[in-house]
XYZ file of N, CA and C in Angstrom:
732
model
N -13.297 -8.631 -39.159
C -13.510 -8.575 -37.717
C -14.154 -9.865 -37.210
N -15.236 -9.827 -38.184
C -15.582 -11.793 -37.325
C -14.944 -12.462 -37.495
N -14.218 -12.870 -38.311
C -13.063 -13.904 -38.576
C -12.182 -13.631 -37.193
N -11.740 -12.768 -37.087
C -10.624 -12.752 -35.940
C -11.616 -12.853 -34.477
N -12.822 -12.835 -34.189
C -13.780 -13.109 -33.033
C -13.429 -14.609 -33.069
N -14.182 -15.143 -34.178
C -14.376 -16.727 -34.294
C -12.781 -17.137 -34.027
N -11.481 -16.861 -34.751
C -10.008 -17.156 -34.391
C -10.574 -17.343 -32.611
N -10.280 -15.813 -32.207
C -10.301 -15.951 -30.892
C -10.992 -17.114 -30.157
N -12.335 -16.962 -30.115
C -13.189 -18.363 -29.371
C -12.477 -19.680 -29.963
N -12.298 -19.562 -30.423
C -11.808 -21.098 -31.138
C -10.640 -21.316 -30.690
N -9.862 -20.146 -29.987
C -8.463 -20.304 -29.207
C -8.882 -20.688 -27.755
N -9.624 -20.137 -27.412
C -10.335 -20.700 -26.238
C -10.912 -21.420 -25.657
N -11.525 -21.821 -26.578
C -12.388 -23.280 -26.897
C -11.111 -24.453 -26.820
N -10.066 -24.387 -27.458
C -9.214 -25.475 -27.536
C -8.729 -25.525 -26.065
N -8.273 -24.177 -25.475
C -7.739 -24.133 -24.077
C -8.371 -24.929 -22.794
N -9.511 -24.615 -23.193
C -10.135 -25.048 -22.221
C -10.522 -26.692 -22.174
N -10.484 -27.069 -23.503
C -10.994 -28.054 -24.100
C -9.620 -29.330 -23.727
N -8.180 -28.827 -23.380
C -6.728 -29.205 -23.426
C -6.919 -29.030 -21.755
N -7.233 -28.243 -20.964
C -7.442 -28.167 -19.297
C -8.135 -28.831 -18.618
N -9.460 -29.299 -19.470
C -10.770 -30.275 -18.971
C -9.817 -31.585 -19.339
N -9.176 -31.731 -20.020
C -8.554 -33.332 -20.665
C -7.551 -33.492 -19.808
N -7.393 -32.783 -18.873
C -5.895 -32.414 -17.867
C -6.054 -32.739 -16.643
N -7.495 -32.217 -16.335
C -8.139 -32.423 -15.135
C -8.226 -30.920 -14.738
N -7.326 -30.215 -14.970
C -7.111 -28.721 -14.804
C -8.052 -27.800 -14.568
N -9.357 -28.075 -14.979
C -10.472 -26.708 -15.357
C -11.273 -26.568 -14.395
N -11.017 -27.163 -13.120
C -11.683 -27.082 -12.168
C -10.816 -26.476 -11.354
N -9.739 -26.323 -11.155
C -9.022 -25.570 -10.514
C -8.784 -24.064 -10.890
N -9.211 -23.897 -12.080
C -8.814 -22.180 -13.123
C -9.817 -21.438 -12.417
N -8.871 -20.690 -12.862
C -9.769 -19.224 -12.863
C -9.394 -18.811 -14.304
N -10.222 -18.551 -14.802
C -9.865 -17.647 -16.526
C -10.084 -15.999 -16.283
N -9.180 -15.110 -16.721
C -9.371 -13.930 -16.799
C -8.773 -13.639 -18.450
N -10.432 -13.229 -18.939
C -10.298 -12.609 -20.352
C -9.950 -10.924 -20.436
N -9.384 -10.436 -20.540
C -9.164 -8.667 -20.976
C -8.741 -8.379 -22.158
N -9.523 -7.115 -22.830
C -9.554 -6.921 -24.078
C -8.344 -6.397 -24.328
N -7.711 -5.820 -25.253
C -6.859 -4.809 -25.872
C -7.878 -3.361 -26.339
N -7.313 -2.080 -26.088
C -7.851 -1.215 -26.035
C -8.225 -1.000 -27.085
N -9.916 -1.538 -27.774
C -10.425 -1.253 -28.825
C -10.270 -1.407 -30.050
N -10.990 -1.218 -31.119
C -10.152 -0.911 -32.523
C -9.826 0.443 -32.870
N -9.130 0.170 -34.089
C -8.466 1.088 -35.037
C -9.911 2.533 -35.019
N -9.299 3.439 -35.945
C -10.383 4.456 -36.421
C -10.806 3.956 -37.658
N -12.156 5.021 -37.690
C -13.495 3.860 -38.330
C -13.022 3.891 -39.786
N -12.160 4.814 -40.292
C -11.457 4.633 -41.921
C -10.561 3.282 -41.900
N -10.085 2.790 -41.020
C -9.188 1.801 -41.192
C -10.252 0.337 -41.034
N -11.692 0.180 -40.975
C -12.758 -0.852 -41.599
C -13.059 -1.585 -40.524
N -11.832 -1.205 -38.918
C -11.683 -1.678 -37.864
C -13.619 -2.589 -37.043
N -14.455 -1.620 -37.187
C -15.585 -1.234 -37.009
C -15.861 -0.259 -35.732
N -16.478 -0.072 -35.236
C -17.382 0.859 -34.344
C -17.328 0.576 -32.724
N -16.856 1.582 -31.882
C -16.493 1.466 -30.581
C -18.141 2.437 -29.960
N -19.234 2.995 -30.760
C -20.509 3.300 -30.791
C -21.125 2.271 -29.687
N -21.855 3.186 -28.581
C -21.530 4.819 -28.566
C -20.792 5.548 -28.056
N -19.950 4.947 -27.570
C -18.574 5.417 -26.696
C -17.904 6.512 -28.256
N -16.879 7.460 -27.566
C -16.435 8.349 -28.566
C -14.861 7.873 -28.829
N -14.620 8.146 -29.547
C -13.239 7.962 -29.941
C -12.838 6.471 -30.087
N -11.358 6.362 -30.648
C -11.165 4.737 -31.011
C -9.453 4.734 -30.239
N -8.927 3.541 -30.733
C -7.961 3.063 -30.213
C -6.747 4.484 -30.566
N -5.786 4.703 -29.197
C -4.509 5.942 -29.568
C -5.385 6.889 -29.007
N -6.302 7.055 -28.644
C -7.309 7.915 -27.663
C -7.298 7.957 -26.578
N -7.653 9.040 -25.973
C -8.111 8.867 -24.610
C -9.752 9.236 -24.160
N -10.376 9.229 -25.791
C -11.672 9.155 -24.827
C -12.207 7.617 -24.188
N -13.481 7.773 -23.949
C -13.592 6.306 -23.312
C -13.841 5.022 -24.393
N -13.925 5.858 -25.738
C -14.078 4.639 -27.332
C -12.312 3.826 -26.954
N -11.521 4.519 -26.781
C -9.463 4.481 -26.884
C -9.431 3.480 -25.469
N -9.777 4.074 -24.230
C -9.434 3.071 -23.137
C -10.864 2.693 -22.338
N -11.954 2.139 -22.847
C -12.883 1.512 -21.722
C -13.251 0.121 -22.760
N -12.591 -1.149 -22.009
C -12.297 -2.331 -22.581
C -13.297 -3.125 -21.586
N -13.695 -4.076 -22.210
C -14.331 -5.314 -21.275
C -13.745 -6.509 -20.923
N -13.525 -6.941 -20.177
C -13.064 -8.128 -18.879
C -13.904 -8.804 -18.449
N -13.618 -10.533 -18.169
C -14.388 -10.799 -17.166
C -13.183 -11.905 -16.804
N -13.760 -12.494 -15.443
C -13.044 -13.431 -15.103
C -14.178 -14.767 -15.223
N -13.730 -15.905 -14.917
C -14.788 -17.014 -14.833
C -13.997 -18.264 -14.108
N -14.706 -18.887 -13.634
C -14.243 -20.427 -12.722
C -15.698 -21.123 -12.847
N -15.808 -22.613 -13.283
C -16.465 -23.542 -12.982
C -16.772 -23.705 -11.738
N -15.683 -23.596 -10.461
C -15.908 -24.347 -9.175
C -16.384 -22.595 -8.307
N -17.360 -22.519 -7.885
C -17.735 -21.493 -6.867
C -16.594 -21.527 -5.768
N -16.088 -22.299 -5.186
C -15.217 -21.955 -4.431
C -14.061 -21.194 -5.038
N -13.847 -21.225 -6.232
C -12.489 -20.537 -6.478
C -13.120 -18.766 -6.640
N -14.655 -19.004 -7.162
C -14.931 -17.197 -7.619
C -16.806 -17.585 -7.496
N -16.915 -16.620 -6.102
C -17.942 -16.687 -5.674
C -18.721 -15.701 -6.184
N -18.670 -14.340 -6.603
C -19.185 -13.303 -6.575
C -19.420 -14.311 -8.435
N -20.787 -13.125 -8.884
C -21.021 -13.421 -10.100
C -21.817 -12.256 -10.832
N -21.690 -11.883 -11.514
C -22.351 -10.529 -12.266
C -21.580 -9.722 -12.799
N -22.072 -8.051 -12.719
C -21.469 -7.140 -13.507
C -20.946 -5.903 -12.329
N -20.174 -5.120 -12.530
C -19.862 -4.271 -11.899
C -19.435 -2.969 -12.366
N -19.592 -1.677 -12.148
C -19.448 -0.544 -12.139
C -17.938 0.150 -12.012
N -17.255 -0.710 -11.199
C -15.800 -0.475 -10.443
C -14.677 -0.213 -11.334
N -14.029 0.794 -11.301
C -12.717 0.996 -11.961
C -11.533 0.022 -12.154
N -10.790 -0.956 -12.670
C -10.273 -2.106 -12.661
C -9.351 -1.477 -13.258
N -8.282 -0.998 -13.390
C -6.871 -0.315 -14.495
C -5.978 -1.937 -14.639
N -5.626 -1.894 -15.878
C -4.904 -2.877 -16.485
C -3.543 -3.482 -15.099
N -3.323 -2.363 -14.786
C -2.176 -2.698 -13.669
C -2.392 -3.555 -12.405
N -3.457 -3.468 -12.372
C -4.762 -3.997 -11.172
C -4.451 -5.536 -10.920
N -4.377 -6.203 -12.749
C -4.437 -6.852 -12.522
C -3.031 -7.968 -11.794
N -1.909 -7.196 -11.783
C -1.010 -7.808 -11.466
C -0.869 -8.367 -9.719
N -1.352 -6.839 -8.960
C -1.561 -7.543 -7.473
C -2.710 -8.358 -7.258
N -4.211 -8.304 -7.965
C -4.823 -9.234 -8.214
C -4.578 -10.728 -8.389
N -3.804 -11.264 -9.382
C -3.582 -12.466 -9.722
C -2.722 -13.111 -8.242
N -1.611 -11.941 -7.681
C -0.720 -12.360 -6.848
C -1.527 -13.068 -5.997
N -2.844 -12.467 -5.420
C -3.771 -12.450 -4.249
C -3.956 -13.594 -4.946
N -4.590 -13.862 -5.644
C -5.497 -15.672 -5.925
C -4.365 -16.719 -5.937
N -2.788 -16.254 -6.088
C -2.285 -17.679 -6.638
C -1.637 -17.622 -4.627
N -2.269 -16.858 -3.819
C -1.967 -17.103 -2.498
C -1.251 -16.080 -1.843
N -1.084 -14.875 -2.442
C -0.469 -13.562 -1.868
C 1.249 -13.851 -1.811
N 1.704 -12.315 -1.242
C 3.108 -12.097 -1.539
C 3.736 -13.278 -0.395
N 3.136 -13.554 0.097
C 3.648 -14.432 1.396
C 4.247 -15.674 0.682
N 3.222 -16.351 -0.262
C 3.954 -17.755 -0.791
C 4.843 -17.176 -1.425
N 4.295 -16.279 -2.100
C 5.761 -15.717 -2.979
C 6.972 -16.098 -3.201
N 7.182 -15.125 -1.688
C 8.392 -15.037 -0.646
C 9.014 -16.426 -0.533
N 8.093 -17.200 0.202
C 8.392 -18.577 0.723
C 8.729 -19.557 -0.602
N 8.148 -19.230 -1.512
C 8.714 -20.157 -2.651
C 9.961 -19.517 -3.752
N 10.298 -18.764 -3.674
C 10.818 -17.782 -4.366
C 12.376 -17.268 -3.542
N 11.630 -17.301 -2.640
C 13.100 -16.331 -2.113
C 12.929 -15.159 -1.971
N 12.359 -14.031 -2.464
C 12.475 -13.389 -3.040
C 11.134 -12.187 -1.960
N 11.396 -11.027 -1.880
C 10.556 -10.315 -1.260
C 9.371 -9.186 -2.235
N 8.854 -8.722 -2.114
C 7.483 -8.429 -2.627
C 8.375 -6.589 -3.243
N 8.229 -6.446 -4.808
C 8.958 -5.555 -5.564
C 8.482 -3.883 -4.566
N 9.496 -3.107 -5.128
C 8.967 -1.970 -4.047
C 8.093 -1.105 -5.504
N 7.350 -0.192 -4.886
C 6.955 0.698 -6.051
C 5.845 0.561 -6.534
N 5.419 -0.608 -6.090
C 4.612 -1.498 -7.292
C 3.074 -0.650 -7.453
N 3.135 -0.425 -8.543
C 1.786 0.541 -9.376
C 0.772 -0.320 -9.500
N -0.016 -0.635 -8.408
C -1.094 -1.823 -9.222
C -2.505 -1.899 -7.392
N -3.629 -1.977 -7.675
C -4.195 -2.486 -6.595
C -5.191 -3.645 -6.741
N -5.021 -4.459 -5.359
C -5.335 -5.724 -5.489
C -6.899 -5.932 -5.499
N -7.172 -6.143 -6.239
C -9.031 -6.361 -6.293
C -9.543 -7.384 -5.802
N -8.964 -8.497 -5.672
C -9.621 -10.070 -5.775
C -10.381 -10.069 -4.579
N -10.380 -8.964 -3.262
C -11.588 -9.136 -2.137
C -12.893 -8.513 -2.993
N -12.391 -7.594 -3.344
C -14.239 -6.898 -4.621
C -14.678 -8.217 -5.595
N -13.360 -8.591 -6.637
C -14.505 -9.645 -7.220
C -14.613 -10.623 -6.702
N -14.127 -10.844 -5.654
C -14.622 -12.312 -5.296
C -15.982 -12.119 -4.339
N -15.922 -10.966 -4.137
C -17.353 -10.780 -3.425
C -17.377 -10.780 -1.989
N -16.122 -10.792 -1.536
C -15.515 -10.177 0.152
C -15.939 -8.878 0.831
N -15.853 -7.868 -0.017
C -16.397 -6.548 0.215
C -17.049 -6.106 -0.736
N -17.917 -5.201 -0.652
C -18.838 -4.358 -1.980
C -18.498 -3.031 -2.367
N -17.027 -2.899 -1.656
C -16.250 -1.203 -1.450
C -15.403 -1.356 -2.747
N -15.213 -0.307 -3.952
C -14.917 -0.318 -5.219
C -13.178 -0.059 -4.435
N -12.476 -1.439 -4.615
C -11.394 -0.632 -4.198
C -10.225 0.301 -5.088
N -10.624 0.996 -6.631
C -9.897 1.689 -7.019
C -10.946 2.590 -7.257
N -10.745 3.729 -6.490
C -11.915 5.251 -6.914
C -10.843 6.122 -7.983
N -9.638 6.359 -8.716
C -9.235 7.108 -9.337
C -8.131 6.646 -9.883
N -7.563 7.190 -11.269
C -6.869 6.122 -11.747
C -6.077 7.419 -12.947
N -4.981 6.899 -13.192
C -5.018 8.398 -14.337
C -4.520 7.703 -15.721
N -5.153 7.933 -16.897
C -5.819 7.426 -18.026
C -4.575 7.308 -18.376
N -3.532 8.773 -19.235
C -2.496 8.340 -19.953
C -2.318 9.860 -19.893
N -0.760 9.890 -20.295
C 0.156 11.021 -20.546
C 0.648 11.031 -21.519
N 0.770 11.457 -22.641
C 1.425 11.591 -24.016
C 1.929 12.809 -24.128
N 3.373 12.655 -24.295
C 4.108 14.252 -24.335
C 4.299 14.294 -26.358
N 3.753 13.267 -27.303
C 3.773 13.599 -28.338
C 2.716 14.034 -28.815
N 1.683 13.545 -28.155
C 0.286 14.588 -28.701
C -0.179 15.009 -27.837
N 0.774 15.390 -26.769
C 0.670 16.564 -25.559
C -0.925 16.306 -24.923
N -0.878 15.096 -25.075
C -2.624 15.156 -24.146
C -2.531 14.384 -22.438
N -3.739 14.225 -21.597
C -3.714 13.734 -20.611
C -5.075 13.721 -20.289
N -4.967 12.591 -19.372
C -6.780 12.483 -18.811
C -6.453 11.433 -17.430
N -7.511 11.930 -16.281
C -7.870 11.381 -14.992
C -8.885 11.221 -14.790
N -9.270 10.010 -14.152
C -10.724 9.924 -13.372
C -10.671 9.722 -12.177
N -11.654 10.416 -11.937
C -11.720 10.494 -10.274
C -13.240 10.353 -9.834
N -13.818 9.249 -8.715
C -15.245 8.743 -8.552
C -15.394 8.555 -10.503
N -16.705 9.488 -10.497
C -17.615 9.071 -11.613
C -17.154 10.785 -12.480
N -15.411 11.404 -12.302
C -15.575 12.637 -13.009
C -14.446 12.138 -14.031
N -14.309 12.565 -15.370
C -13.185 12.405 -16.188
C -12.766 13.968 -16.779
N -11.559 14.075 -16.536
C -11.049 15.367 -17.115
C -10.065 14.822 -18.388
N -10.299 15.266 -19.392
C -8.657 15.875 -20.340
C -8.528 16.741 -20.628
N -6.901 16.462 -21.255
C -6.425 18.016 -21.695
C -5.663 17.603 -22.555
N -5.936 18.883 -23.847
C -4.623 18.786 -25.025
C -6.013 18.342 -26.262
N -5.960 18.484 -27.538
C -6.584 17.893 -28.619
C -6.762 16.624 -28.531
N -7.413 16.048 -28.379
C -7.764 14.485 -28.296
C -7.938 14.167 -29.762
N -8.135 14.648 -30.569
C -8.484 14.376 -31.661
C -6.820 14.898 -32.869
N -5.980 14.846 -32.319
C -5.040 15.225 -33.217
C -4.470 13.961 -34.003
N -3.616 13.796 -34.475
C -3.118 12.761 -35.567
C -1.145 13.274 -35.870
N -0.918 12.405 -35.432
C 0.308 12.527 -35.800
C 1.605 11.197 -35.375
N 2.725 11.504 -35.546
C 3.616 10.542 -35.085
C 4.977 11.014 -34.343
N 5.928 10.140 -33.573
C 7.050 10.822 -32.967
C 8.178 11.177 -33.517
N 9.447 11.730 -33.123
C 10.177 11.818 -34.098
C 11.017 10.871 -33.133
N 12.128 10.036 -34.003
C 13.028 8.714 -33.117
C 14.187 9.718 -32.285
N 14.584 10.494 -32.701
C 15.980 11.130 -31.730
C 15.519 12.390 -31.272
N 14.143 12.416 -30.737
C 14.135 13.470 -29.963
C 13.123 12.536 -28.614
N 13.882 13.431 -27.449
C 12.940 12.920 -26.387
C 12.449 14.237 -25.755
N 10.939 13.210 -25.773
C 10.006 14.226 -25.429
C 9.670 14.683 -23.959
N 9.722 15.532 -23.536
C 9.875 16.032 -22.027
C 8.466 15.369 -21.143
N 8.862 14.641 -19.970
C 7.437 13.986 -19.310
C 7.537 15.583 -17.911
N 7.056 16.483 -18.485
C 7.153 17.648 -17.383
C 5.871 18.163 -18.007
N 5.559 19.490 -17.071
C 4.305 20.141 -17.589
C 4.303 20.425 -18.998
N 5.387 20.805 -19.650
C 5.001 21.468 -20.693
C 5.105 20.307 -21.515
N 4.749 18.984 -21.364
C 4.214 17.836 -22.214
C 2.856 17.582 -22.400
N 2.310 18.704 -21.738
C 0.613 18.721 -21.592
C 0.489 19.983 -21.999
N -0.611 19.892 -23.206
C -1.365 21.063 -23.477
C -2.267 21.558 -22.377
N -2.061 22.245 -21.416
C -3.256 22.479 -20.399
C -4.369 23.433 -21.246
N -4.061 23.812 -22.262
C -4.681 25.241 -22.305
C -6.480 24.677 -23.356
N -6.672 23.286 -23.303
C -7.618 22.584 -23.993
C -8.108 21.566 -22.989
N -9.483 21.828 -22.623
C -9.664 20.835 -21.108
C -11.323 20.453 -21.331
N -11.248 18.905 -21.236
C -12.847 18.880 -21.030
C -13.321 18.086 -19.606
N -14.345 17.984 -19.213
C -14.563 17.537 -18.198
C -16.070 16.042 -18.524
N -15.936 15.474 -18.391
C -17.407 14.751 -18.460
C -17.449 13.567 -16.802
N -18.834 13.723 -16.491
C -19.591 12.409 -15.546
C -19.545 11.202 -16.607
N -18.687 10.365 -16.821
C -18.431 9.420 -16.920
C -19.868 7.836 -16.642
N -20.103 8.473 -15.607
C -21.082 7.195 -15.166
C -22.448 7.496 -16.088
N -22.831 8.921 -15.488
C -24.021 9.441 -16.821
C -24.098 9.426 -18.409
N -22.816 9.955 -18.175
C -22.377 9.952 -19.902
C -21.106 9.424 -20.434
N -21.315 8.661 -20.751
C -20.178 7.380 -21.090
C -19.507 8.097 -22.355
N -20.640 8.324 -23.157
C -20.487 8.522 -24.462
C -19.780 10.384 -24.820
N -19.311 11.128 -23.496
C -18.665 11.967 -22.954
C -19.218 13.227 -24.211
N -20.360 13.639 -24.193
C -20.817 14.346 -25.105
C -21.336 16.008 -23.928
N -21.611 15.756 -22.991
C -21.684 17.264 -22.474
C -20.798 17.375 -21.229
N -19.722 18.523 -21.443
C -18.703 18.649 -21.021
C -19.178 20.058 -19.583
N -18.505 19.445 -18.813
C -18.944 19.937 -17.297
C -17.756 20.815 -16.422
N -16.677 21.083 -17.771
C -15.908 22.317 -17.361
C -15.817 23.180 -16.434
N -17.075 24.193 -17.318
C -17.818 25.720 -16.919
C -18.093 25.249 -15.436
N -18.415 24.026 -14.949
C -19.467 24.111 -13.669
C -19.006 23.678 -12.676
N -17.703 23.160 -13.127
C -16.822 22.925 -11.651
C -15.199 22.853 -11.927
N -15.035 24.365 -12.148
C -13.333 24.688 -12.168
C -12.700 23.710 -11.063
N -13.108 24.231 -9.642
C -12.045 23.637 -8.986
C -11.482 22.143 -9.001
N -12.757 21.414 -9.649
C -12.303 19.965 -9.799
C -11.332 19.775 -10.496
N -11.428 20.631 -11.911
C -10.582 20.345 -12.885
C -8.851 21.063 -12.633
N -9.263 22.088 -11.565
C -7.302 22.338 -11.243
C -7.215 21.082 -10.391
N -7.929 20.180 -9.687
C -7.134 19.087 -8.498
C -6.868 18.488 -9.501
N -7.563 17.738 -10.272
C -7.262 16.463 -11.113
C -6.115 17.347 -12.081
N -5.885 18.197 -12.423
C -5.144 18.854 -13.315
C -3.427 18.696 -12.273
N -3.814 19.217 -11.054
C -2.607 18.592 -10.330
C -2.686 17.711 -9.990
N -3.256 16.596 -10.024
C -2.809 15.115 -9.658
C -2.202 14.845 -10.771
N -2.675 15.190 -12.187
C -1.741 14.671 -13.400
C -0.746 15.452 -13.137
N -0.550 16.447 -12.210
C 0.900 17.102 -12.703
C 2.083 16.316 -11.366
N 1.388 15.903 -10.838
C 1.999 15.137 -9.492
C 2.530 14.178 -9.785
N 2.200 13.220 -11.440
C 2.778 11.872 -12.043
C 4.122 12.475 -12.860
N 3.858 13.861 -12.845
C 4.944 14.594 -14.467
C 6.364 14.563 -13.942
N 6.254 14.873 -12.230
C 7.358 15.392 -11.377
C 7.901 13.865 -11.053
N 8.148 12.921 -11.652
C 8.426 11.864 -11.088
C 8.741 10.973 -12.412
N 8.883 11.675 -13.283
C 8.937 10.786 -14.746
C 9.974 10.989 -15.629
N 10.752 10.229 -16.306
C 12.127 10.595 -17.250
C 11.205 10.665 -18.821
N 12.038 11.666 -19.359
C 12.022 11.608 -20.814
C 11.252 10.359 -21.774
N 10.655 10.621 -22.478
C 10.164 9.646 -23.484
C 11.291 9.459 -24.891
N 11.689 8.647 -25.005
C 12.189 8.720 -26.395
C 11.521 7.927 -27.452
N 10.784 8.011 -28.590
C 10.030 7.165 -29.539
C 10.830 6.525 -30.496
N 10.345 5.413 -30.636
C 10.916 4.565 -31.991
C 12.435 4.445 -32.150
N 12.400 3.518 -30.763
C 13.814 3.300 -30.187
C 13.876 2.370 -31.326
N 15.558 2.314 -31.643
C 16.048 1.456 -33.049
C 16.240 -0.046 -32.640
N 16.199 -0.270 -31.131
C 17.002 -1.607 -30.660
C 16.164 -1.661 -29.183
N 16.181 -3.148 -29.058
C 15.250 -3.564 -27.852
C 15.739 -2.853 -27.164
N 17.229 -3.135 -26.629
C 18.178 -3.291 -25.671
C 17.907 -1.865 -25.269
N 17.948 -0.848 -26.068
C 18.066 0.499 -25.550
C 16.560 0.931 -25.485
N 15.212 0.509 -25.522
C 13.896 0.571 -24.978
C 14.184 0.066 -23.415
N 14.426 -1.569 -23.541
C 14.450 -2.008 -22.063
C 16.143 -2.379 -21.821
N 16.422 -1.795 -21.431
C 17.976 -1.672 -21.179
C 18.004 -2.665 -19.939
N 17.144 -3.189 -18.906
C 17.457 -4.215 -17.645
C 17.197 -5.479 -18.595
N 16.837 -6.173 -19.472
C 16.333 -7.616 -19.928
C 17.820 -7.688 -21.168
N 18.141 -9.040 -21.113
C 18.650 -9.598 -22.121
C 18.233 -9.769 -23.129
N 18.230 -10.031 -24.374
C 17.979 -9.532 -26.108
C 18.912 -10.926 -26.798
């Protein structure tokens, strides 16, 4: 594990080190984001402690990763510190759009008009320190119709459902249904997230009704989703729009 830390900085170190020799590093913005954790603790990975669970999870050990962004020049990234705010990996795509000048240059350089659909919200007024309003309050964790689990957060509440703790793998020629019955509902925990990170007392019993909304907001993503198929044999038929 330190070996691959030290790899890393030392990849970074050169980057930056190749951008300053460029003239470049005054103009960056760097945004570092992790990959969701390590392995489980038999595989020597080490310790996501005290957070629970590890990577293929959905407790907050599986998906709560650290980020930061950074710039030399204050004008490019004014705000500076730590924050509380929900950031989902997708975030960052209308994010970046916003700093390299919004969908407008886009357009104007491109041709091209701003994608429809697009799953992602733009943060760069929060970190840059424009507003102090968290602009993503709820976000929904993951859906797995092979180990039938699911989890949402909403403010500071996290619900799942299904064994979080199961172990297994997919089978390649079967596809797995993205509908209700890809969720174990009948296994549900609830935790405050902000209090208890480390998601150890479960808040079920004390507020049903939360857990049927968030239970239908995950079921509100199910009605809108095709089949999973695992351990596709060939790119082409994973991403069937890209050339191979």
């Amino acid at each position: 594990m330190q070996a691959m830390l030290n790899a890393g900085e030392a990849s970074i170190d050169r980057t930056i080190r190749a951008m300053e020799a460029q003239g470049l590093w005054e103009d960056t913005l760097m945004v570092y984001i992790s990959d969701n954790d390590n392995g489980a603790p038999q595989s020597g990975y080490g310790s996501n402690a005290p957070l629970q669970g590890y990577k293929a999870q959905l407790w907050e050990g599986g998906v709560r990763v650290p980020a930061f962004m950074y710039s030399s020049n204050p004008d490019i990234l004014v705000r500076r510190g730590r924050t509380a705010c929900y950031v989902h990996i997708s975030d960052w795509y209308e994010t970046l759009v916003s700093v390299a000048g919004g969908w407008g240059a886009y357009t104007n350089a491109t041709g091209r008009l701003r994608p429809n659909h697009v799953d992602s919200i733009d943060q760069w007024e929060f970190l840059n320190g424009t507003t102090d309003e968290c602009p993503r309050t709820e976000l929904l964790v993951h859906i797995d119709p092979v180990y039938r689990v699911a989890g949402y957060i909403r403010g500071e509440f996290k619900v799942l459902f299904g064994n979080q703790n199961i172990h297994g793998s997919c089978e390649k020629d079967y596809f797995y249904p993205l509908d209700e019955s890809g969720v174990d509902w009948s296994m549900v925990h609830l935790y405050n997230i902000m209090e208890d990170p480390s998601e150890r007392v479960d808040l079920r019993d004390l507020y049903p009704e939360l857990v049927e909304e968030l239970r239908a907001a995950i079921a509100g993503y199910l009605h809108v989703q095709e089949p999973l198929q695992c351990l596709l044999s060939r790119v082409e038929i994973a991403y069937p729009s890209i050339e191979v």
